[in-house]
């Protein structure tokens, strides 16, 4: 599939909660959270919504790519935390940006794998010659779906959005690898969106997670899928500049680096500042690396998402 990222953007809410703020809500500590997850603080929406963050990140990505909203043919938004069910976030972004020629839809439910699946979907459309320019966004206001009395989840998540402009490019042609295992889906759930359903337990409105099960799944499946995507594209580890992993937990990233026998420097991280932002974590990290000048032309990147479903997948792309 042929898709070249030619611009990135992100939006992070200014309001923050550090670990000490969380320790006022549940029985935990700054030391425990830092040591077990790598998270120091997370940014939380106040006046922002999933749509407003997605739109701002999208706008910044267009500026970065130097293109106008009218040039976009496709807008895809990966999210599990849209503030409304209809219209979809992508159509709302279209309205905000004035991207009048775009076809728009959301990739919902794929959570932490959402951005990789959205990128793959865009790249497939671009490869097929159906569209030329796509705007791919991950945006989450997870604080609305967080049970602030559950220390197993509220320590981890944060809000934010990231975006990438992807253009058709025949030279940047790589096959992705993706997997799903529905039989293990109960490890990470958010069961109900209808607050008027009688007899629905309060916790079902929030994200619930068997943290250990998801952790074990991630440290096994992520190295596997990276090896698989390298093999499929006839690449070796030396061909890869950076691995852009979903920012779930610092210990997961470290375990993956170790299992692949790759230096940890090839696995940039920013979860100390933002926590785990699900579908937004990969594009936020990409945008930071881009703006810091850490992505060089010809630099090969492996994007890896993993999480609810269970789902996981990897995509290779070359920097412009
Ligand atoms: O992005 C979506 C996918 N999600 C993930 O990838 C998340 C994967 N899972 C994780 O990141 C980790 O499992 C967590 C950070 C959620 C939990 O860390 P853990 O190292 O797996 O902790 P644990 O559940 O094994 O608990 C270890 C101990 C337990 O105490 P005992 O039984 O050893 O006395 C827990 O009760 O730590 C206790 N504990 C806590 N203590 C302080 C659990 N959560 C907390 C807490 N603060 N927040």
mmCIF file of C-alpha atoms and ligand atoms in Angstrom:
data_model
loop_
_atom_site.group_PDB
_atom_site.id
_atom_site.type_symbol
_atom_site.label_atom_id
_atom_site.label_comp_id
_atom_site.label_asym_id
_atom_site.label_seq_id
_atom_site.Cartn_x
_atom_site.Cartn_y
_atom_site.Cartn_z
ATOM 1 C CA UNK A 1 0.000 0.000 0.000
ATOM 2 C CA UNK A 2 1.291 3.419 -0.915
ATOM 3 C CA UNK A 3 0.750 6.271 1.500
ATOM 4 C CA UNK A 4 3.216 8.996 2.415
ATOM 5 C CA UNK A 5 2.715 11.091 5.553
ATOM 6 C CA UNK A 6 3.391 14.674 4.492
ATOM 7 C CA UNK A 7 2.166 16.692 7.455
ATOM 8 C CA UNK A 8 1.318 16.198 11.120
ATOM 9 C CA UNK A 9 -0.545 18.100 13.804
ATOM 10 C CA UNK A 10 -1.793 17.632 17.337
ATOM 11 C CA UNK A 11 -3.922 19.261 19.984
ATOM 12 C CA UNK A 12 -3.410 18.737 23.700
ATOM 13 C CA UNK A 13 -5.759 20.224 26.320
ATOM 14 C CA UNK A 14 -3.961 22.675 28.611
ATOM 15 C CA UNK A 15 -5.526 21.419 31.850
ATOM 16 C CA UNK A 16 -3.378 18.748 33.524
ATOM 17 C CA UNK A 17 -3.746 16.279 36.380
ATOM 18 C CA UNK A 18 -0.501 14.963 37.828
ATOM 19 C CA UNK A 19 -0.137 11.747 39.775
ATOM 20 C CA UNK A 20 -0.588 13.541 43.092
ATOM 21 C CA UNK A 21 -3.976 14.812 41.879
ATOM 22 C CA UNK A 22 -4.940 11.200 41.067
ATOM 23 C CA UNK A 23 -3.746 10.088 44.516
ATOM 24 C CA UNK A 24 -6.403 12.390 46.014
ATOM 25 C CA UNK A 25 -9.084 10.359 44.202
ATOM 26 C CA UNK A 26 -7.910 6.749 44.623
ATOM 27 C CA UNK A 27 -5.488 4.773 46.788
ATOM 28 C CA UNK A 28 -2.283 5.199 44.777
ATOM 29 C CA UNK A 29 0.909 7.263 44.721
ATOM 30 C CA UNK A 30 3.101 9.220 42.337
ATOM 31 C CA UNK A 31 5.875 6.681 42.927
ATOM 32 C CA UNK A 32 3.667 3.665 42.070
ATOM 33 C CA UNK A 33 2.246 5.226 38.909
ATOM 34 C CA UNK A 34 5.639 6.396 37.609
ATOM 35 C CA UNK A 35 7.294 3.066 38.325
ATOM 36 C CA UNK A 36 4.533 0.811 36.962
ATOM 37 C CA UNK A 37 3.457 2.913 33.961
ATOM 38 C CA UNK A 38 5.940 5.753 33.259
ATOM 39 C CA UNK A 39 3.111 8.315 33.465
ATOM 40 C CA UNK A 40 3.691 11.538 35.429
ATOM 41 C CA UNK A 41 0.701 13.627 34.304
ATOM 42 C CA UNK A 42 -2.107 13.588 31.783
ATOM 43 C CA UNK A 43 -3.987 16.375 29.977
ATOM 44 C CA UNK A 44 -7.735 16.457 30.462
ATOM 45 C CA UNK A 45 -10.484 18.145 28.441
ATOM 46 C CA UNK A 46 -12.306 21.091 29.947
ATOM 47 C CA UNK A 47 -14.140 23.038 27.233
ATOM 48 C CA UNK A 48 -12.694 20.810 24.472
ATOM 49 C CA UNK A 49 -14.525 17.930 22.811
ATOM 50 C CA UNK A 50 -13.327 14.997 20.731
ATOM 51 C CA UNK A 51 -14.453 16.977 17.657
ATOM 52 C CA UNK A 52 -12.787 20.271 18.620
ATOM 53 C CA UNK A 53 -9.468 18.537 19.367
ATOM 54 C CA UNK A 54 -9.649 16.490 16.156
ATOM 55 C CA UNK A 55 -10.404 19.631 14.122
ATOM 56 C CA UNK A 56 -7.529 21.615 15.623
ATOM 57 C CA UNK A 57 -5.080 18.726 15.155
ATOM 58 C CA UNK A 58 -6.334 18.364 11.566
ATOM 59 C CA UNK A 59 -5.936 22.089 10.878
ATOM 60 C CA UNK A 60 -2.352 21.996 12.153
ATOM 61 C CA UNK A 61 -1.573 18.936 10.018
ATOM 62 C CA UNK A 62 -2.851 20.741 6.908
ATOM 63 C CA UNK A 63 -0.693 23.776 7.719
ATOM 64 C CA UNK A 64 2.292 21.503 8.209
ATOM 65 C CA UNK A 65 1.652 19.773 4.867
ATOM 66 C CA UNK A 66 1.081 23.118 3.145
ATOM 67 C CA UNK A 67 -2.256 22.106 1.626
ATOM 68 C CA UNK A 68 -5.766 23.543 1.750
ATOM 69 C CA UNK A 69 -8.838 21.842 3.203
ATOM 70 C CA UNK A 70 -10.385 21.692 -0.288
ATOM 71 C CA UNK A 71 -7.609 19.334 -1.390
ATOM 72 C CA UNK A 72 -8.632 16.607 1.072
ATOM 73 C CA UNK A 73 -10.547 13.697 -0.464
ATOM 74 C CA UNK A 74 -10.930 11.562 2.658
ATOM 75 C CA UNK A 75 -11.151 12.239 6.400
ATOM 76 C CA UNK A 76 -10.912 9.292 8.781
ATOM 77 C CA UNK A 77 -11.157 9.718 12.537
ATOM 78 C CA UNK A 78 -10.238 6.894 14.906
ATOM 79 C CA UNK A 79 -12.008 7.376 18.232
ATOM 80 C CA UNK A 80 -13.949 5.531 20.915
ATOM 81 C CA UNK A 81 -14.922 8.691 22.785
ATOM 82 C CA UNK A 82 -16.933 10.879 20.452
ATOM 83 C CA UNK A 83 -19.192 13.179 22.460
ATOM 84 C CA UNK A 84 -22.147 12.303 20.214
ATOM 85 C CA UNK A 85 -23.053 9.166 18.264
ATOM 86 C CA UNK A 86 -24.260 11.031 15.177
ATOM 87 C CA UNK A 87 -23.031 12.829 13.181
ATOM 88 C CA UNK A 88 -19.681 11.089 13.125
ATOM 89 C CA UNK A 89 -16.570 12.960 14.265
ATOM 90 C CA UNK A 90 -15.050 12.924 10.772
ATOM 91 C CA UNK A 91 -18.079 14.776 9.299
ATOM 92 C CA UNK A 92 -17.886 17.327 12.120
ATOM 93 C CA UNK A 93 -14.182 17.824 11.341
ATOM 94 C CA UNK A 94 -15.064 18.283 7.672
ATOM 95 C CA UNK A 95 -17.514 21.045 8.648
ATOM 96 C CA UNK A 96 -14.968 22.776 10.909
ATOM 97 C CA UNK A 97 -12.197 22.687 8.309
ATOM 98 C CA UNK A 98 -14.339 23.407 5.253
ATOM 99 C CA UNK A 99 -13.072 20.234 3.584
ATOM 100 C CA UNK A 100 -16.038 20.246 1.246
ATOM 101 C CA UNK A 101 -14.742 17.592 -1.172
ATOM 102 C CA UNK A 102 -13.907 14.966 1.463
ATOM 103 C CA UNK A 103 -15.648 11.666 2.147
ATOM 104 C CA UNK A 104 -15.729 11.242 5.914
ATOM 105 C CA UNK A 105 -16.216 8.410 8.366
ATOM 106 C CA UNK A 106 -15.013 7.195 11.744
ATOM 107 C CA UNK A 107 -13.104 4.069 12.632
ATOM 108 C CA UNK A 108 -14.726 3.333 15.987
ATOM 109 C CA UNK A 109 -14.058 0.672 18.555
ATOM 110 C CA UNK A 110 -10.546 -0.250 17.489
ATOM 111 C CA UNK A 111 -9.251 1.918 20.347
ATOM 112 C CA UNK A 112 -5.479 1.726 20.651
ATOM 113 C CA UNK A 113 -5.157 0.080 17.217
ATOM 114 C CA UNK A 114 -7.486 2.702 15.712
ATOM 115 C CA UNK A 115 -4.880 5.008 14.218
ATOM 116 C CA UNK A 116 -2.949 2.180 12.526
ATOM 117 C CA UNK A 117 -6.181 0.774 11.074
ATOM 118 C CA UNK A 118 -7.256 4.242 9.904
ATOM 119 C CA UNK A 119 -3.835 4.840 8.325
ATOM 120 C CA UNK A 120 -4.030 1.436 6.577
ATOM 121 C CA UNK A 121 -7.549 2.180 5.337
ATOM 122 C CA UNK A 122 -6.443 5.547 3.945
ATOM 123 C CA UNK A 123 -3.339 3.999 2.338
ATOM 124 C CA UNK A 124 -5.504 1.301 0.697
ATOM 125 C CA UNK A 125 -7.816 3.934 -0.804
ATOM 126 C CA UNK A 126 -4.797 5.932 -1.995
ATOM 127 C CA UNK A 127 -3.115 2.833 -3.456
ATOM 128 C CA UNK A 128 -6.297 1.958 -5.301
ATOM 129 C CA UNK A 129 -6.315 5.393 -6.918
ATOM 130 C CA UNK A 130 -9.711 6.149 -5.361
ATOM 131 C CA UNK A 131 -8.456 9.197 -3.454
ATOM 132 C CA UNK A 132 -5.263 11.264 -3.596
ATOM 133 C CA UNK A 133 -5.114 13.002 -0.219
ATOM 134 C CA UNK A 134 -6.362 11.823 3.172
ATOM 135 C CA UNK A 135 -6.485 13.356 6.624
ATOM 136 C CA UNK A 136 -6.156 10.639 9.286
ATOM 137 C CA UNK A 137 -6.890 11.597 12.886
ATOM 138 C CA UNK A 138 -6.925 9.924 16.317
ATOM 139 C CA UNK A 139 -8.867 11.898 18.947
ATOM 140 C CA UNK A 140 -9.961 10.884 22.437
ATOM 141 C CA UNK A 141 -11.627 12.503 25.428
ATOM 142 C CA UNK A 142 -11.233 9.419 27.571
ATOM 143 C CA UNK A 143 -11.743 11.314 30.807
ATOM 144 C CA UNK A 144 -15.479 11.125 29.997
ATOM 145 C CA UNK A 145 -15.251 7.305 29.932
ATOM 146 C CA UNK A 146 -12.942 6.950 32.939
ATOM 147 C CA UNK A 147 -14.115 5.643 36.293
ATOM 148 C CA UNK A 148 -12.293 8.029 38.609
ATOM 149 C CA UNK A 149 -12.811 5.550 41.458
ATOM 150 C CA UNK A 150 -10.979 2.702 39.678
ATOM 151 C CA UNK A 151 -7.236 2.868 40.282
ATOM 152 C CA UNK A 152 -6.629 0.136 37.705
ATOM 153 C CA UNK A 153 -7.610 2.504 34.867
ATOM 154 C CA UNK A 154 -7.790 6.161 35.966
ATOM 155 C CA UNK A 155 -4.018 6.322 36.523
ATOM 156 C CA UNK A 156 -3.360 5.468 32.903
ATOM 157 C CA UNK A 157 -5.500 7.458 30.482
ATOM 158 C CA UNK A 158 -5.337 11.011 29.089
ATOM 159 C CA UNK A 159 -7.033 13.166 26.452
ATOM 160 C CA UNK A 160 -5.733 14.637 23.193
ATOM 161 C CA UNK A 161 -5.686 14.384 19.403
ATOM 162 C CA UNK A 162 -3.138 13.842 16.644
ATOM 163 C CA UNK A 163 -3.450 13.991 12.862
ATOM 164 C CA UNK A 164 -1.531 13.138 9.714
ATOM 165 C CA UNK A 165 -1.994 14.158 6.087
ATOM 166 C CA UNK A 166 -1.380 11.096 3.910
ATOM 167 C CA UNK A 167 -0.844 11.321 0.155
ATOM 168 C CA UNK A 168 -0.618 8.710 -2.543
ATOM 169 C CA UNK A 169 3.011 7.868 -3.281
ATOM 170 C CA UNK A 170 3.876 4.839 -5.382
ATOM 171 C CA UNK A 171 7.454 4.687 -4.080
ATOM 172 C CA UNK A 172 6.381 4.428 -0.440
ATOM 173 C CA UNK A 173 4.803 1.009 -0.825
ATOM 174 C CA UNK A 174 4.638 -1.381 2.130
ATOM 175 C CA UNK A 175 2.245 -4.094 3.298
ATOM 176 C CA UNK A 176 0.684 -3.776 6.745
ATOM 177 C CA UNK A 177 -0.026 -6.669 9.128
ATOM 178 C CA UNK A 178 -3.135 -6.640 11.326
ATOM 179 C CA UNK A 179 -4.840 -9.138 13.624
ATOM 180 C CA UNK A 180 -7.902 -9.479 15.852
ATOM 181 C CA UNK A 181 -8.820 -11.961 18.562
ATOM 182 C CA UNK A 182 -12.421 -11.364 19.584
ATOM 183 C CA UNK A 183 -12.393 -14.335 21.947
ATOM 184 C CA UNK A 184 -10.230 -12.301 24.335
ATOM 185 C CA UNK A 185 -12.228 -9.085 24.019
ATOM 186 C CA UNK A 186 -13.511 -9.031 27.591
ATOM 187 C CA UNK A 187 -10.049 -7.997 28.816
ATOM 188 C CA UNK A 188 -10.794 -4.392 27.841
ATOM 189 C CA UNK A 189 -14.384 -3.176 27.655
ATOM 190 C CA UNK A 190 -16.702 -0.192 27.794
ATOM 191 C CA UNK A 191 -20.097 -1.833 27.765
ATOM 192 C CA UNK A 192 -22.870 0.718 27.562
ATOM 193 C CA UNK A 193 -23.534 4.131 26.050
ATOM 194 C CA UNK A 194 -27.238 4.315 27.022
ATOM 195 C CA UNK A 195 -27.497 5.890 30.427
ATOM 196 C CA UNK A 196 -31.236 5.232 30.663
ATOM 197 C CA UNK A 197 -30.865 1.453 30.494
ATOM 198 C CA UNK A 198 -32.407 -0.003 33.646
ATOM 199 C CA UNK A 199 -30.332 -2.436 35.652
ATOM 200 C CA UNK A 200 -27.063 -1.495 33.938
ATOM 201 C CA UNK A 201 -24.302 -1.342 36.550
ATOM 202 C CA UNK A 202 -22.675 2.117 36.831
ATOM 203 C CA UNK A 203 -19.203 0.753 35.986
ATOM 204 C CA UNK A 204 -20.434 -0.446 32.572
ATOM 205 C CA UNK A 205 -20.458 3.176 31.367
ATOM 206 C CA UNK A 206 -16.710 3.308 31.913
ATOM 207 C CA UNK A 207 -13.614 1.613 30.523
ATOM 208 C CA UNK A 208 -12.874 -1.594 32.434
ATOM 209 C CA UNK A 209 -9.618 -3.439 32.006
ATOM 210 C CA UNK A 210 -7.915 -6.604 33.122
ATOM 211 C CA UNK A 211 -4.576 -4.770 33.179
ATOM 212 C CA UNK A 212 -2.382 -7.826 33.570
ATOM 213 C CA UNK A 213 -4.104 -9.716 30.747
ATOM 214 C CA UNK A 214 -3.718 -6.742 28.383
ATOM 215 C CA UNK A 215 -0.112 -6.266 29.468
ATOM 216 C CA UNK A 216 0.752 -9.928 28.731
ATOM 217 C CA UNK A 217 -1.061 -9.780 25.389
ATOM 218 C CA UNK A 218 0.890 -6.658 24.408
ATOM 219 C CA UNK A 219 4.371 -7.887 25.271
ATOM 220 C CA UNK A 220 3.740 -11.116 23.324
ATOM 221 C CA UNK A 221 1.870 -9.811 20.278
ATOM 222 C CA UNK A 222 3.699 -6.540 19.611
ATOM 223 C CA UNK A 223 7.162 -8.071 18.973
ATOM 224 C CA UNK A 224 5.463 -10.801 16.902
ATOM 225 C CA UNK A 225 3.636 -8.339 14.674
ATOM 226 C CA UNK A 226 6.767 -6.215 14.214
ATOM 227 C CA UNK A 227 8.736 -9.288 13.091
ATOM 228 C CA UNK A 228 5.846 -10.237 10.806
ATOM 229 C CA UNK A 229 5.624 -6.819 9.144
ATOM 230 C CA UNK A 230 9.402 -6.707 8.599
ATOM 231 C CA UNK A 231 9.364 -10.169 7.058
ATOM 232 C CA UNK A 232 6.393 -9.366 4.844
ATOM 233 C CA UNK A 233 8.202 -6.310 3.464
ATOM 234 C CA UNK A 234 11.605 -8.044 3.277
ATOM 235 C CA UNK A 235 13.099 -5.569 5.710
ATOM 236 C CA UNK A 236 15.568 -6.168 8.507
ATOM 237 C CA UNK A 237 15.787 -4.376 11.857
ATOM 238 C CA UNK A 238 18.646 -2.238 10.476
ATOM 239 C CA UNK A 239 16.253 -0.802 7.869
ATOM 240 C CA UNK A 240 14.064 0.732 10.577
ATOM 241 C CA UNK A 241 14.746 4.199 11.955
ATOM 242 C CA UNK A 242 12.092 4.325 14.677
ATOM 243 C CA UNK A 243 9.300 2.171 16.088
ATOM 244 C CA UNK A 244 6.319 4.373 16.913
ATOM 245 C CA UNK A 245 4.408 2.235 19.401
ATOM 246 C CA UNK A 246 1.045 3.009 20.941
ATOM 247 C CA UNK A 247 1.937 4.680 24.240
ATOM 248 C CA UNK A 248 0.216 2.267 26.635
ATOM 249 C CA UNK A 249 2.759 1.764 29.398
ATOM 250 C CA UNK A 250 6.531 2.427 29.504
ATOM 251 C CA UNK A 251 7.172 -1.130 30.681
ATOM 252 C CA UNK A 252 5.410 -2.526 27.593
ATOM 253 C CA UNK A 253 7.598 -0.430 25.282
ATOM 254 C CA UNK A 254 10.753 -1.494 27.164
ATOM 255 C CA UNK A 255 9.747 -5.163 27.065
ATOM 256 C CA UNK A 256 9.135 -4.968 23.303
ATOM 257 C CA UNK A 257 12.547 -3.358 22.687
ATOM 258 C CA UNK A 258 14.199 -6.067 24.761
ATOM 259 C CA UNK A 259 12.409 -8.937 23.007
ATOM 260 C CA UNK A 260 13.355 -7.513 19.610
ATOM 261 C CA UNK A 261 16.929 -6.918 20.787
ATOM 262 C CA UNK A 262 16.683 -3.341 19.564
ATOM 263 C CA UNK A 263 18.046 -0.303 21.445
ATOM 264 C CA UNK A 264 15.419 1.528 23.480
ATOM 265 C CA UNK A 265 16.460 4.758 21.675
ATOM 266 C CA UNK A 266 14.598 3.457 18.609
ATOM 267 C CA UNK A 267 11.346 3.509 20.642
ATOM 268 C CA UNK A 268 10.488 7.153 21.369
ATOM 269 C CA UNK A 269 8.044 7.718 24.233
ATOM 270 C CA UNK A 270 5.969 10.617 25.502
ATOM 271 C CA UNK A 271 3.589 8.920 27.926
ATOM 272 C CA UNK A 272 5.215 10.610 30.898
ATOM 273 C CA UNK A 273 3.467 13.811 29.769
ATOM 274 C CA UNK A 274 0.225 12.539 28.226
ATOM 275 C CA UNK A 275 -0.536 9.096 29.652
ATOM 276 C CA UNK A 276 -2.237 6.610 27.375
ATOM 277 C CA UNK A 277 -4.410 8.474 24.836
ATOM 278 C CA UNK A 278 -5.550 5.360 22.912
ATOM 279 C CA UNK A 279 -6.030 6.149 19.204
ATOM 280 C CA UNK A 280 -4.373 9.575 19.609
ATOM 281 C CA UNK A 281 -1.072 8.365 21.049
ATOM 282 C CA UNK A 282 0.683 7.430 17.773
ATOM 283 C CA UNK A 283 -0.165 10.634 15.838
ATOM 284 C CA UNK A 284 0.633 12.854 18.855
ATOM 285 C CA UNK A 285 4.050 11.198 19.116
ATOM 286 C CA UNK A 286 4.595 11.458 15.352
ATOM 287 C CA UNK A 287 3.796 15.156 15.465
ATOM 288 C CA UNK A 288 6.202 15.771 18.341
ATOM 289 C CA UNK A 289 9.010 13.913 16.588
ATOM 290 C CA UNK A 290 8.303 15.778 13.359
ATOM 291 C CA UNK A 291 8.328 19.199 15.015
ATOM 292 C CA UNK A 292 11.516 18.330 16.902
ATOM 293 C CA UNK A 293 13.152 17.457 13.566
ATOM 294 C CA UNK A 294 13.736 13.850 14.600
ATOM 295 C CA UNK A 295 12.183 12.385 11.434
ATOM 296 C CA UNK A 296 14.567 12.509 8.495
ATOM 297 C CA UNK A 297 13.746 12.053 4.794
ATOM 298 C CA UNK A 298 13.926 8.373 3.924
ATOM 299 C CA UNK A 299 13.633 7.420 7.600
ATOM 300 C CA UNK A 300 11.579 4.195 7.788
ATOM 301 C CA UNK A 301 9.024 4.075 10.598
ATOM 302 C CA UNK A 302 7.016 1.161 11.974
ATOM 303 C CA UNK A 303 3.696 2.255 13.494
ATOM 304 C CA UNK A 304 2.273 -0.287 15.964
ATOM 305 C CA UNK A 305 -1.133 -0.252 17.646
ATOM 306 C CA UNK A 306 -2.569 -2.791 20.096
ATOM 307 C CA UNK A 307 -5.499 -2.950 22.480
ATOM 308 C CA UNK A 308 -9.244 -3.509 22.792
ATOM 309 C CA UNK A 309 -10.921 -6.142 20.667
ATOM 310 C CA UNK A 310 -8.386 -7.530 21.115
ATOM 311 C CA UNK A 311 -6.738 -6.021 18.042
ATOM 312 C CA UNK A 312 -3.171 -5.305 16.990
ATOM 313 C CA UNK A 313 -1.335 -4.269 13.871
ATOM 314 C CA UNK A 314 1.736 -2.699 12.334
ATOM 315 C CA UNK A 315 2.361 -0.486 9.304
ATOM 316 C CA UNK A 316 5.613 0.642 7.706
ATOM 317 C CA UNK A 317 6.020 4.075 6.183
ATOM 318 C CA UNK A 318 8.938 6.102 4.914
ATOM 319 C CA UNK A 319 9.256 9.714 6.020
ATOM 320 C CA UNK A 320 8.892 12.269 3.217
HETATM 321 O O1 LIG B 1 -3.907 1.084 25.785
HETATM 322 C C1 LIG B 1 -4.887 0.135 25.967
HETATM 323 C C2 LIG B 1 -4.273 -1.118 26.395
HETATM 324 N N1 LIG B 1 -3.951 -1.058 27.777
HETATM 325 C C3 LIG B 1 -2.755 -1.404 28.219
HETATM 326 O O2 LIG B 1 -1.888 -1.714 27.450
HETATM 327 C C4 LIG B 1 -2.549 -1.471 29.713
HETATM 328 C C5 LIG B 1 -1.794 -2.711 30.101
HETATM 329 N N2 LIG B 1 -1.712 -2.901 31.530
HETATM 330 C C6 LIG B 1 -0.993 -2.091 32.350
HETATM 331 O O3 LIG B 1 -0.464 -1.078 31.924
HETATM 332 C C7 LIG B 1 -0.807 -2.507 33.795
HETATM 333 O O4 LIG B 1 -1.353 -3.791 33.963
HETATM 334 C C8 LIG B 1 -1.448 -1.530 34.825
HETATM 335 C C9 LIG B 1 -0.670 -0.230 34.862
HETATM 336 C C10 LIG B 1 -2.890 -1.238 34.494
HETATM 337 C C11 LIG B 1 -1.359 -2.156 36.221
HETATM 338 O O5 LIG B 1 -0.016 -2.446 36.523
HETATM 339 P P1 LIG B 1 0.412 -3.897 37.023
HETATM 340 O O6 LIG B 1 1.854 -3.850 37.236
HETATM 341 O O7 LIG B 1 -0.107 -4.902 36.030
HETATM 342 O O8 LIG B 1 -0.326 -3.999 38.406
HETATM 343 P P2 LIG B 1 -1.176 -5.215 38.970
HETATM 344 O O9 LIG B 1 -2.578 -5.102 38.508
HETATM 345 O O10 LIG B 1 -0.442 -6.496 38.718
HETATM 346 O O11 LIG B 1 -1.106 -4.943 40.512
HETATM 347 C C12 LIG B 1 0.104 -5.090 41.264
HETATM 348 C C13 LIG B 1 -0.150 -4.612 42.677
HETATM 349 C C14 LIG B 1 -1.388 -5.205 43.310
HETATM 350 O O12 LIG B 1 -1.147 -5.301 44.712
HETATM 351 P P3 LIG B 1 -0.728 -6.714 45.362
HETATM 352 O O13 LIG B 1 -1.841 -7.648 45.032
HETATM 353 O O14 LIG B 1 0.579 -7.094 44.707
HETATM 354 O O15 LIG B 1 -0.586 -6.367 46.810
HETATM 355 C C15 LIG B 1 -2.439 -4.161 43.062
HETATM 356 O O16 LIG B 1 -3.478 -4.196 44.036
HETATM 357 O O17 LIG B 1 -0.338 -3.205 42.682
HETATM 358 C C16 LIG B 1 -1.633 -2.896 43.216
HETATM 359 N N3 LIG B 1 -2.154 -1.797 42.424
HETATM 360 C C17 LIG B 1 -1.921 -0.510 42.710
HETATM 361 N N4 LIG B 1 -1.248 0.068 43.735
HETATM 362 C C18 LIG B 1 -1.179 1.417 43.727
HETATM 363 C C19 LIG B 1 -2.890 -1.858 41.275
HETATM 364 N N5 LIG B 1 -3.125 -0.619 40.811
HETATM 365 C C20 LIG B 1 -2.555 0.233 41.700
HETATM 366 C C21 LIG B 1 -2.449 1.624 41.774
HETATM 367 N N6 LIG B 1 -1.760 2.176 42.798
HETATM 368 N N7 LIG B 1 -3.002 2.441 40.829
#
